[in-house]
Short mmCIF file of N, CA and C in Angstrom, two decimals:
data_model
loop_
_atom_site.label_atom_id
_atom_site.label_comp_id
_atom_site.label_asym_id
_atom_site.label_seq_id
_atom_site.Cartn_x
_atom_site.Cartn_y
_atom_site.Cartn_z
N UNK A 149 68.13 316.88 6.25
CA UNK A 149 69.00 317.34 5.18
C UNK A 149 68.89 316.35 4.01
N UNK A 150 68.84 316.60 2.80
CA UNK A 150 68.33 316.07 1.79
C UNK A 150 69.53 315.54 1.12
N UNK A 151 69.57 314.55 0.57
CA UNK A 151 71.20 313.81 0.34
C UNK A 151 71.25 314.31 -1.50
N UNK A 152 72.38 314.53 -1.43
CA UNK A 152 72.72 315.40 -2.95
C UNK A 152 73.35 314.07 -3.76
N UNK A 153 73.33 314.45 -5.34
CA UNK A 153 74.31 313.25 -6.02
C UNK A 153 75.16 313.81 -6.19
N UNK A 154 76.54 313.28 -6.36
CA UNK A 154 77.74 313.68 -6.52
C UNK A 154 78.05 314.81 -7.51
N UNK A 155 77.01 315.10 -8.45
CA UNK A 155 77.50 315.82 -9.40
C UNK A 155 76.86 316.89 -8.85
N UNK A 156 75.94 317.48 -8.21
CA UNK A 156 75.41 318.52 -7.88
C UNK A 156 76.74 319.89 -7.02
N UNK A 157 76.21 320.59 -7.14
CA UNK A 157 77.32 321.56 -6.86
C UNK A 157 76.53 321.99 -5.44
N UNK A 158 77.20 322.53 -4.42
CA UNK A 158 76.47 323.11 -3.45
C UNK A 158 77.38 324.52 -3.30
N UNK A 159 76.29 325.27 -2.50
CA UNK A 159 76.76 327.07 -2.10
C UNK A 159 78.14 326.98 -1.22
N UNK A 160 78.28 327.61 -1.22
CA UNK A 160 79.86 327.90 -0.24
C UNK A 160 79.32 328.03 1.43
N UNK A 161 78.20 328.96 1.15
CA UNK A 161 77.54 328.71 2.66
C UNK A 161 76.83 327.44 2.97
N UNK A 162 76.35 326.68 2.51
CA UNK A 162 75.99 325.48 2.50
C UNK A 162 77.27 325.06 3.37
N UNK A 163 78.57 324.86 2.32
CA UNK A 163 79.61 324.24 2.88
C UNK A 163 80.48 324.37 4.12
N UNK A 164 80.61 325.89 3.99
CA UNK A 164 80.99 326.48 5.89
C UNK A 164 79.72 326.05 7.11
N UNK A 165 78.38 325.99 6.71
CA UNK A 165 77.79 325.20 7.51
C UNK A 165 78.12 324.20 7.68
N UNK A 166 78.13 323.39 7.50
CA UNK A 166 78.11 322.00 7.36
C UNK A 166 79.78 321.81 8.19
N UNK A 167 80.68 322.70 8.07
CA UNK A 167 82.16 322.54 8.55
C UNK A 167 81.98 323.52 9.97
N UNK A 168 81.33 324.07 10.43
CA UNK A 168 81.63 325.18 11.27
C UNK A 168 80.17 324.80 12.30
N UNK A 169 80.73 324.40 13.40
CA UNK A 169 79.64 324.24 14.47
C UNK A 169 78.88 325.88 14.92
N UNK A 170 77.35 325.53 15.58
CA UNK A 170 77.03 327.03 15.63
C UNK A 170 78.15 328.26 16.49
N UNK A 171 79.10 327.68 17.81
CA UNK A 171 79.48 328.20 18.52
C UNK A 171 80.73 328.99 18.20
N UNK A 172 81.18 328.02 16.48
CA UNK A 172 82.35 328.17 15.61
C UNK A 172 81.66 330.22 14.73
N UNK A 173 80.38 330.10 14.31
CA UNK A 173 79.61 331.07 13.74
C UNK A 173 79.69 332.07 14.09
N UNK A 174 79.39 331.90 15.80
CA UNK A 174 79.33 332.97 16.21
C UNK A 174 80.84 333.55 16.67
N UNK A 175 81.73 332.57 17.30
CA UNK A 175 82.74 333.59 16.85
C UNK A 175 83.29 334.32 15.32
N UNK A 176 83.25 333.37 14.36
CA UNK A 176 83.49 334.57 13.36
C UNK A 176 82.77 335.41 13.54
N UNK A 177 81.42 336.02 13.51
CA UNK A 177 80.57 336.74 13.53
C UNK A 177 80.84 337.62 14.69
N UNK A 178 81.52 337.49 15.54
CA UNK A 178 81.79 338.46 16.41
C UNK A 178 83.28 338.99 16.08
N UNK A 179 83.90 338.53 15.24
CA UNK A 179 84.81 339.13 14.53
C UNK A 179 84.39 339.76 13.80
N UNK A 180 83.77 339.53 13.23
CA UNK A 180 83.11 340.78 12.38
C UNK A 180 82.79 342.00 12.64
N UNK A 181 82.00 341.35 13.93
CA UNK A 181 81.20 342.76 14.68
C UNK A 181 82.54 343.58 15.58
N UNK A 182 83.65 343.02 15.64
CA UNK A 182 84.72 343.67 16.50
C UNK A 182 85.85 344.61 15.39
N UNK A 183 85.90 343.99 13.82
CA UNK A 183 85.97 344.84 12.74
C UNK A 183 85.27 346.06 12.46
N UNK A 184 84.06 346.04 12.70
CA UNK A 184 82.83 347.06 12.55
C UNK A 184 82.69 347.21 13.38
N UNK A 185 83.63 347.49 14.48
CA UNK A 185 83.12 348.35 15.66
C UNK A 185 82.50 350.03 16.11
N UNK A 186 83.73 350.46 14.98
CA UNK A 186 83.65 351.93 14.93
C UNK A 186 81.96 352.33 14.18
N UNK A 187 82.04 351.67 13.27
CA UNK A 187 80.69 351.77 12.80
C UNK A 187 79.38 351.58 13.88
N UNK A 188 79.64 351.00 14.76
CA UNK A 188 78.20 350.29 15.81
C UNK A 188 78.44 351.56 17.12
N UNK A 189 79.33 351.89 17.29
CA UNK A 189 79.13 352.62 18.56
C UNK A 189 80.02 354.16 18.39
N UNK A 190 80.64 354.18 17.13
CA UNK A 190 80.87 355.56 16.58
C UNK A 190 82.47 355.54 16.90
N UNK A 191 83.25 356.69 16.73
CA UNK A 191 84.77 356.72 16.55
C UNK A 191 85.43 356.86 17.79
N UNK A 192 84.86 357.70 18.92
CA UNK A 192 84.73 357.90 19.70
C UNK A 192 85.02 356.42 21.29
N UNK A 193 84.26 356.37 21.10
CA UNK A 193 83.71 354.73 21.59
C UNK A 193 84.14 353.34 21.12
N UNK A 194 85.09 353.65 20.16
CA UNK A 194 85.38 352.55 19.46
C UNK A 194 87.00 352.11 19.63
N UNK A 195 87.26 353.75 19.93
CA UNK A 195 88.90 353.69 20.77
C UNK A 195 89.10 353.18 22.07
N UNK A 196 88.08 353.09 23.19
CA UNK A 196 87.68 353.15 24.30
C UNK A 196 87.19 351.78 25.02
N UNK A 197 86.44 351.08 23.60
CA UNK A 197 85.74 349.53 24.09
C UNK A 197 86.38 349.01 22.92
N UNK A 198 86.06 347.47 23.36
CA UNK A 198 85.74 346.20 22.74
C UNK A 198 84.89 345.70 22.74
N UNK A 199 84.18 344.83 21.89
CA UNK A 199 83.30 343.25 21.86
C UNK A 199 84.50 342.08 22.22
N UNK A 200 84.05 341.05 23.07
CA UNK A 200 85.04 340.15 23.04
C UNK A 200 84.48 338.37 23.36
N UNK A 201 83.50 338.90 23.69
CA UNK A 201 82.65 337.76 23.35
C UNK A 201 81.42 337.90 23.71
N UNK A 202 80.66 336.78 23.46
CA UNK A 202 78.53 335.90 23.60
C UNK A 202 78.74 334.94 24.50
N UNK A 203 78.07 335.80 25.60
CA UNK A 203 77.45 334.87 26.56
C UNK A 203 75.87 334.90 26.23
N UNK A 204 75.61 333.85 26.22
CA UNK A 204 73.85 333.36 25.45
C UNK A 204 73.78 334.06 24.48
N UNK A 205 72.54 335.67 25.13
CA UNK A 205 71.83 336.29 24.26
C UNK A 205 72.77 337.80 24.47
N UNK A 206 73.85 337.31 25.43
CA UNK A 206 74.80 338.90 25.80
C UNK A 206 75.50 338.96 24.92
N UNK A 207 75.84 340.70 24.65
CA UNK A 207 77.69 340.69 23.76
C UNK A 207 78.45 341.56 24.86
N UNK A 208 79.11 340.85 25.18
CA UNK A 208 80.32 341.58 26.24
C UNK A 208 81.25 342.16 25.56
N UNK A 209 80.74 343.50 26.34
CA UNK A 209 81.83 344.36 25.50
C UNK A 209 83.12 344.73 26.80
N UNK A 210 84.50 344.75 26.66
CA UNK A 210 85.10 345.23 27.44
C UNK A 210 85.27 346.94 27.28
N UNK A 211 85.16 347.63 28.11
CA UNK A 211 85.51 349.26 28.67
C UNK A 211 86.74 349.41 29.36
N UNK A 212 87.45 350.61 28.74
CA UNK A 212 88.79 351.28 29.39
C UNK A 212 88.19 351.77 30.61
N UNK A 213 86.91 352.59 30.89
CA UNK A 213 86.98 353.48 31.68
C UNK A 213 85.34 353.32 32.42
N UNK A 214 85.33 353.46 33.44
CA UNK A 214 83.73 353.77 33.93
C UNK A 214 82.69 354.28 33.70
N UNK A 215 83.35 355.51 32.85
CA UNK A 215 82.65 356.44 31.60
C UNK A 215 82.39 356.08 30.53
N UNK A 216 83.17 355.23 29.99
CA UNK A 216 82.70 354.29 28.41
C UNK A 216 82.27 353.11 29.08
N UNK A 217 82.20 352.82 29.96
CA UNK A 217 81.22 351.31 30.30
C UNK A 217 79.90 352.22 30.66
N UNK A 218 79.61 353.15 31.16
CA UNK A 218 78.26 353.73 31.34
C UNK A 218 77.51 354.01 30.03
N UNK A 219 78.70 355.05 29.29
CA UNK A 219 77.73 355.38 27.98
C UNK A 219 77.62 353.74 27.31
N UNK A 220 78.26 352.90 27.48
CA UNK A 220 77.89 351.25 26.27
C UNK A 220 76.95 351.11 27.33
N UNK A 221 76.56 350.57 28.38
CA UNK A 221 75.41 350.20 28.78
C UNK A 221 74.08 351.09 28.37
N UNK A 222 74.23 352.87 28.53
CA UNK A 222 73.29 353.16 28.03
C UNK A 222 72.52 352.95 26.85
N UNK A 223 73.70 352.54 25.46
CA UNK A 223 73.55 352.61 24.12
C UNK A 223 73.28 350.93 24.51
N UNK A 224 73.03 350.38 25.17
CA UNK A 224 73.14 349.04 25.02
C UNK A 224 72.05 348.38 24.00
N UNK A 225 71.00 349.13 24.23
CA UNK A 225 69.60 348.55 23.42
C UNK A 225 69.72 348.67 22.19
N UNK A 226 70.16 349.50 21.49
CA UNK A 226 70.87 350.21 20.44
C UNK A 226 71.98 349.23 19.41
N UNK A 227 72.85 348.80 20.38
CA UNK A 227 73.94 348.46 20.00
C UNK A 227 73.64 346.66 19.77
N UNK A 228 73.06 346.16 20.51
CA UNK A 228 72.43 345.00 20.23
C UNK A 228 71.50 344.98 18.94
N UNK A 229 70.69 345.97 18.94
CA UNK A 229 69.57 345.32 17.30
C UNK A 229 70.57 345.70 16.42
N UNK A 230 71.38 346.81 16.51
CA UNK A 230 72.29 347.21 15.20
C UNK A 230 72.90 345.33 14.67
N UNK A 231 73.72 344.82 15.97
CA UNK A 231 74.67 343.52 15.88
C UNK A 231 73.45 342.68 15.42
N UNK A 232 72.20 342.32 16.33
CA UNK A 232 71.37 341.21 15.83
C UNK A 232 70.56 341.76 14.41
N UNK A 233 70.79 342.74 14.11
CA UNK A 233 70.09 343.35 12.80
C UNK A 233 71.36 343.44 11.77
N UNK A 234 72.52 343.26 11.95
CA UNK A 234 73.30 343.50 10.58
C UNK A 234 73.64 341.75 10.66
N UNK A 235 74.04 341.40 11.51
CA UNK A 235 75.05 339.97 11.89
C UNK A 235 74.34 338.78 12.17
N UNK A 236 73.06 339.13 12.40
CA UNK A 236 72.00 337.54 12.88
C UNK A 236 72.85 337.27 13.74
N UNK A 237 73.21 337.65 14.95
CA UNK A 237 73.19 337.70 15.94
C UNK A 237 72.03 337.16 16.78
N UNK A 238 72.38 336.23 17.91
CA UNK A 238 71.02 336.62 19.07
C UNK A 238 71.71 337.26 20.09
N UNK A 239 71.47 338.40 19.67
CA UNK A 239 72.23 339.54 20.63
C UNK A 239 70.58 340.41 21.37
N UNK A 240 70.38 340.36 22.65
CA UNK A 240 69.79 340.55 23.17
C UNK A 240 69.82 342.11 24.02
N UNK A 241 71.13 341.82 25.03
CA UNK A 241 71.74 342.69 25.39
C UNK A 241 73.02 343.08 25.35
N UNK A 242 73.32 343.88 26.26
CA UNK A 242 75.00 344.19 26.37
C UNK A 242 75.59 343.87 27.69
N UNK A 243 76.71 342.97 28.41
CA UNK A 243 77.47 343.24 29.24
C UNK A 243 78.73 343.91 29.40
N UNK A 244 78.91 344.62 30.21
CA UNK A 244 79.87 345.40 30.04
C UNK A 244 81.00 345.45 31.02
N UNK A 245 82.31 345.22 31.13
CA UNK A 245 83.35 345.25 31.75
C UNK A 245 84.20 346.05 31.41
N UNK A 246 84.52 346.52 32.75
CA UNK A 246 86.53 347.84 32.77
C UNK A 246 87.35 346.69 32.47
N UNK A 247 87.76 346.71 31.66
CA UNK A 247 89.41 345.87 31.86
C UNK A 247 90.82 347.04 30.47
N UNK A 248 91.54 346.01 30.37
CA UNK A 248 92.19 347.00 29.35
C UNK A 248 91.94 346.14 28.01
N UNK A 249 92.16 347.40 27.47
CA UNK A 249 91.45 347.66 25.70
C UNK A 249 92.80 347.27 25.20
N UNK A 250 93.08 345.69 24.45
CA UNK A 250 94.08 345.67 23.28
C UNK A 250 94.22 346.08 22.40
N UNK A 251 94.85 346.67 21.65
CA UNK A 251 94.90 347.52 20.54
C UNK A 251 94.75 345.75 19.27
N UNK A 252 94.16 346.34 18.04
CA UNK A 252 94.44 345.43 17.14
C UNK A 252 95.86 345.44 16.95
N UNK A 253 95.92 344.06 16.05
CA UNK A 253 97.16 343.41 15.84
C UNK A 253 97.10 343.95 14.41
N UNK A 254 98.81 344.34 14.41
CA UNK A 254 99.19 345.01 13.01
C UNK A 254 100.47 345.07 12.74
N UNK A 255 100.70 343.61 11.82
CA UNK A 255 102.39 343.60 12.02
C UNK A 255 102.97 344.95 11.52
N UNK A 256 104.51 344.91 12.45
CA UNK A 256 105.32 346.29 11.94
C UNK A 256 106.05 345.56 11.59
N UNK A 257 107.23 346.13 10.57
CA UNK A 257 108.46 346.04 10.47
C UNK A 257 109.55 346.99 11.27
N UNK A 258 110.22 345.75 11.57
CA UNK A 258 110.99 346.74 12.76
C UNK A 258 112.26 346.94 12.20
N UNK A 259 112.89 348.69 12.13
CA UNK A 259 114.12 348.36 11.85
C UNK A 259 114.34 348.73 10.65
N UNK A 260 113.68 348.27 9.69
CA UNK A 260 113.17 348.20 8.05
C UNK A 260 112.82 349.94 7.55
N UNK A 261 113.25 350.70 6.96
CA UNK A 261 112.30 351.20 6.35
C UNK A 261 111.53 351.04 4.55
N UNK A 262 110.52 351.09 4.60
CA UNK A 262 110.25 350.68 3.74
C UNK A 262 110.86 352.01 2.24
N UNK A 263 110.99 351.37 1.42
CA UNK A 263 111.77 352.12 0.02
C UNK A 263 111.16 351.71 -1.21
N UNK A 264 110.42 352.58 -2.31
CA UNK A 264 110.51 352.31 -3.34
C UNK A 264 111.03 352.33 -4.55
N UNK A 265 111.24 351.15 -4.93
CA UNK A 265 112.09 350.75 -5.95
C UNK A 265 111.63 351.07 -7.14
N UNK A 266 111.97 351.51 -7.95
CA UNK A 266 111.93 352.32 -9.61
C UNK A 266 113.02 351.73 -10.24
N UNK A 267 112.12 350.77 -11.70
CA UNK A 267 113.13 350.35 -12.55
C UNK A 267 113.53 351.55 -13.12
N UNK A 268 114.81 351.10 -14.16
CA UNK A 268 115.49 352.22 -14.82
C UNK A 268 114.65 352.11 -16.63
N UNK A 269 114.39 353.44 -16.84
CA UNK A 269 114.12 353.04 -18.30
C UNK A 269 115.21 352.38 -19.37
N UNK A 270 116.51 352.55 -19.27
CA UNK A 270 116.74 351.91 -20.35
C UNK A 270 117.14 350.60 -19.71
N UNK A 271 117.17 350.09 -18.43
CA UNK A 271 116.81 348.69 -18.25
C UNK A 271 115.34 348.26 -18.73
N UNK A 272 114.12 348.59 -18.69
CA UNK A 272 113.10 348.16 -18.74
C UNK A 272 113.31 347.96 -20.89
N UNK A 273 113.89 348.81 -21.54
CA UNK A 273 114.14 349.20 -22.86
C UNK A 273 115.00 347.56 -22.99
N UNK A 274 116.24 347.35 -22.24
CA UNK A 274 116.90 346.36 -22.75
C UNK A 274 115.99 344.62 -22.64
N UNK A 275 115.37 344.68 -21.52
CA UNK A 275 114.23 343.59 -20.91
C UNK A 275 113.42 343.60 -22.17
N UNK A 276 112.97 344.69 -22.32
CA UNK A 276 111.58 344.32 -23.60
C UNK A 276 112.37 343.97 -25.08
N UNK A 277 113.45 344.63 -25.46
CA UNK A 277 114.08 344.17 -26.61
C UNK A 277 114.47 342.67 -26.56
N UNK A 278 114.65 342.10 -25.21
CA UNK A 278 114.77 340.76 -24.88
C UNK A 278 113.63 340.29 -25.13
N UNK A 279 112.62 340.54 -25.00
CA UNK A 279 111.12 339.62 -24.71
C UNK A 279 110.65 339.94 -25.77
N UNK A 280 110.79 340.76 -26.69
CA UNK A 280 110.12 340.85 -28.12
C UNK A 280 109.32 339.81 -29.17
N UNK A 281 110.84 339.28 -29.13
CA UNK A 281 110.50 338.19 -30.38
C UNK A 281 109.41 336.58 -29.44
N UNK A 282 109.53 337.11 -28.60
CA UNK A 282 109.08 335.94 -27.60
C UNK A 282 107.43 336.22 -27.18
N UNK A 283 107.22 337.23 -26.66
CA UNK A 283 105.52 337.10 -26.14
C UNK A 283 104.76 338.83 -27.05
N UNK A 284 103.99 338.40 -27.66
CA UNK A 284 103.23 339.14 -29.02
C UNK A 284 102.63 340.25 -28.33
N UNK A 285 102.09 340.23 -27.24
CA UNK A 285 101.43 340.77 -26.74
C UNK A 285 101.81 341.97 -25.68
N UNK A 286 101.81 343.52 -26.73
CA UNK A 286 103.02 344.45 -26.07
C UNK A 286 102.30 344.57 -24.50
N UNK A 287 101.36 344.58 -24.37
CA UNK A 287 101.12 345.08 -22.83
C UNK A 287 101.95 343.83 -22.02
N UNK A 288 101.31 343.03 -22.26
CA UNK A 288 102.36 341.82 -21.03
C UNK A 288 104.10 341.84 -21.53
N UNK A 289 104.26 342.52 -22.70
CA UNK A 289 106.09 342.44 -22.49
C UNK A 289 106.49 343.46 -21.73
N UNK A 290 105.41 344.63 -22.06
CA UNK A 290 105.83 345.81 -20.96
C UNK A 290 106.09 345.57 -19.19
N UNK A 291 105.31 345.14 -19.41
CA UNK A 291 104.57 344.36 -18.07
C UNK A 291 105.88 343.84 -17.46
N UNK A 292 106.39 342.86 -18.41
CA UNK A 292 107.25 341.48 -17.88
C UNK A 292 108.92 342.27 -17.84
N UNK A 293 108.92 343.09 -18.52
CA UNK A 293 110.18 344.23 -18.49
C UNK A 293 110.04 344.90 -17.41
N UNK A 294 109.25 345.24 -17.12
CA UNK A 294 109.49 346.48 -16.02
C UNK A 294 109.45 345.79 -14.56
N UNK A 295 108.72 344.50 -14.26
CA UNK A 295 109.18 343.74 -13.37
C UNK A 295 110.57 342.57 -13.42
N UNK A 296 110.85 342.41 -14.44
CA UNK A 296 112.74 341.61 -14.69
C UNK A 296 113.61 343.30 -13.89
N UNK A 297 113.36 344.31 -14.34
CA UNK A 297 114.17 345.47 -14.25
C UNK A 297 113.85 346.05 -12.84
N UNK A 298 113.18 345.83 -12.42
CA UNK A 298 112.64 345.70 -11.29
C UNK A 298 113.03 345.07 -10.40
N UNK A 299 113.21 343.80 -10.65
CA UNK A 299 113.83 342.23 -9.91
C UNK A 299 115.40 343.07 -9.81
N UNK A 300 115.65 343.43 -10.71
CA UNK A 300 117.52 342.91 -11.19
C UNK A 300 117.65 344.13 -9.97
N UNK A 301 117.42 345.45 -10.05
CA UNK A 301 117.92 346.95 -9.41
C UNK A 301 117.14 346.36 -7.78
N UNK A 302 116.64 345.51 -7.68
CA UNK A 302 116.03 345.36 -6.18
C UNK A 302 117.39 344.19 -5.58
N UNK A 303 117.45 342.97 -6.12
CA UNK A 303 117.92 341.92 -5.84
C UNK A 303 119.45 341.45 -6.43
N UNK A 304 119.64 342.24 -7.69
CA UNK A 304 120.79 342.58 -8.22
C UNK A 304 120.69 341.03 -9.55
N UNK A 305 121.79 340.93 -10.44
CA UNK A 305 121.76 340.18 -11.44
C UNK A 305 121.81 339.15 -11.10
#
């Protein structure tokens, strides 16, 4: 590796190399490939399995059922160049295990329903007659009115 002078700028990938061991890589990268799942083995199949980790040149995928661990082993050849062809992967093959399928994580609000809030026009009218003489520029007073009027009818005065 070639030693830089201080003023030189380096790539961002340069820099996540240099911070991220290879074993660190490949898990992001199998996050990736567990994001783009539906895409690699279709919609179908994507409800059914997981990727969950690289053993060597394997991607272990977990299966709900005996039937989706058969069809991923069949697609296995498939499903590997797709991962080592989009992801630089050394994805070789596929292992495949029944276990249970976690659903992704997706915070809820519990309890909450969500509501949208609508300033009032002649609040947003009194906000901008406020901000007038102050910022020149009508788009950002509009702007800055309709979120004060906004604030006040959400959170109160």
């Amino acid at each position: 590796m070639a030693l830089r002078h201080r003023h030189e700028a380096s790539s961002v990938e340069t820099l996540l190399e240099s911070i991220f061991s290879s074993n660190g890589k490949k898990h992001i990268l199998l996050s990736h490939v567990a994001q783009h799942w539906q895409k690699i083995v279709g919609n179908v199949l994507s409800k059914r399995s997981q990727p969950f980790a690289i053993e060597g040149t394997l991607l272990c995928i977990r299966a709900e059922s005996p039937a989706a661990a058969q069809r991923l082993s069949m697609m296995g050849a498939t499903i590997a160049q797709k991962v080592s062809k989009e992801w630089d992967l050394p994805v070789s093959g596929v292992k495949v295990v029944i276990g249970k399928i976690f659903p992704r994580r997706i915070p809820k609000i519990i309890g909450k329903k969500q509501v949208l809030i609508t300033p009032r026009a002649d609040d947003i009218s009194k906000n901008l007659e406020r901000l007038r003489d102050r910022i020149d520029d009508p788009d950002i007073a509009i702007s800055l009115a309709t979120l004060m009027a906004t604030w006040n009818r959400r959170f109160g005065k």
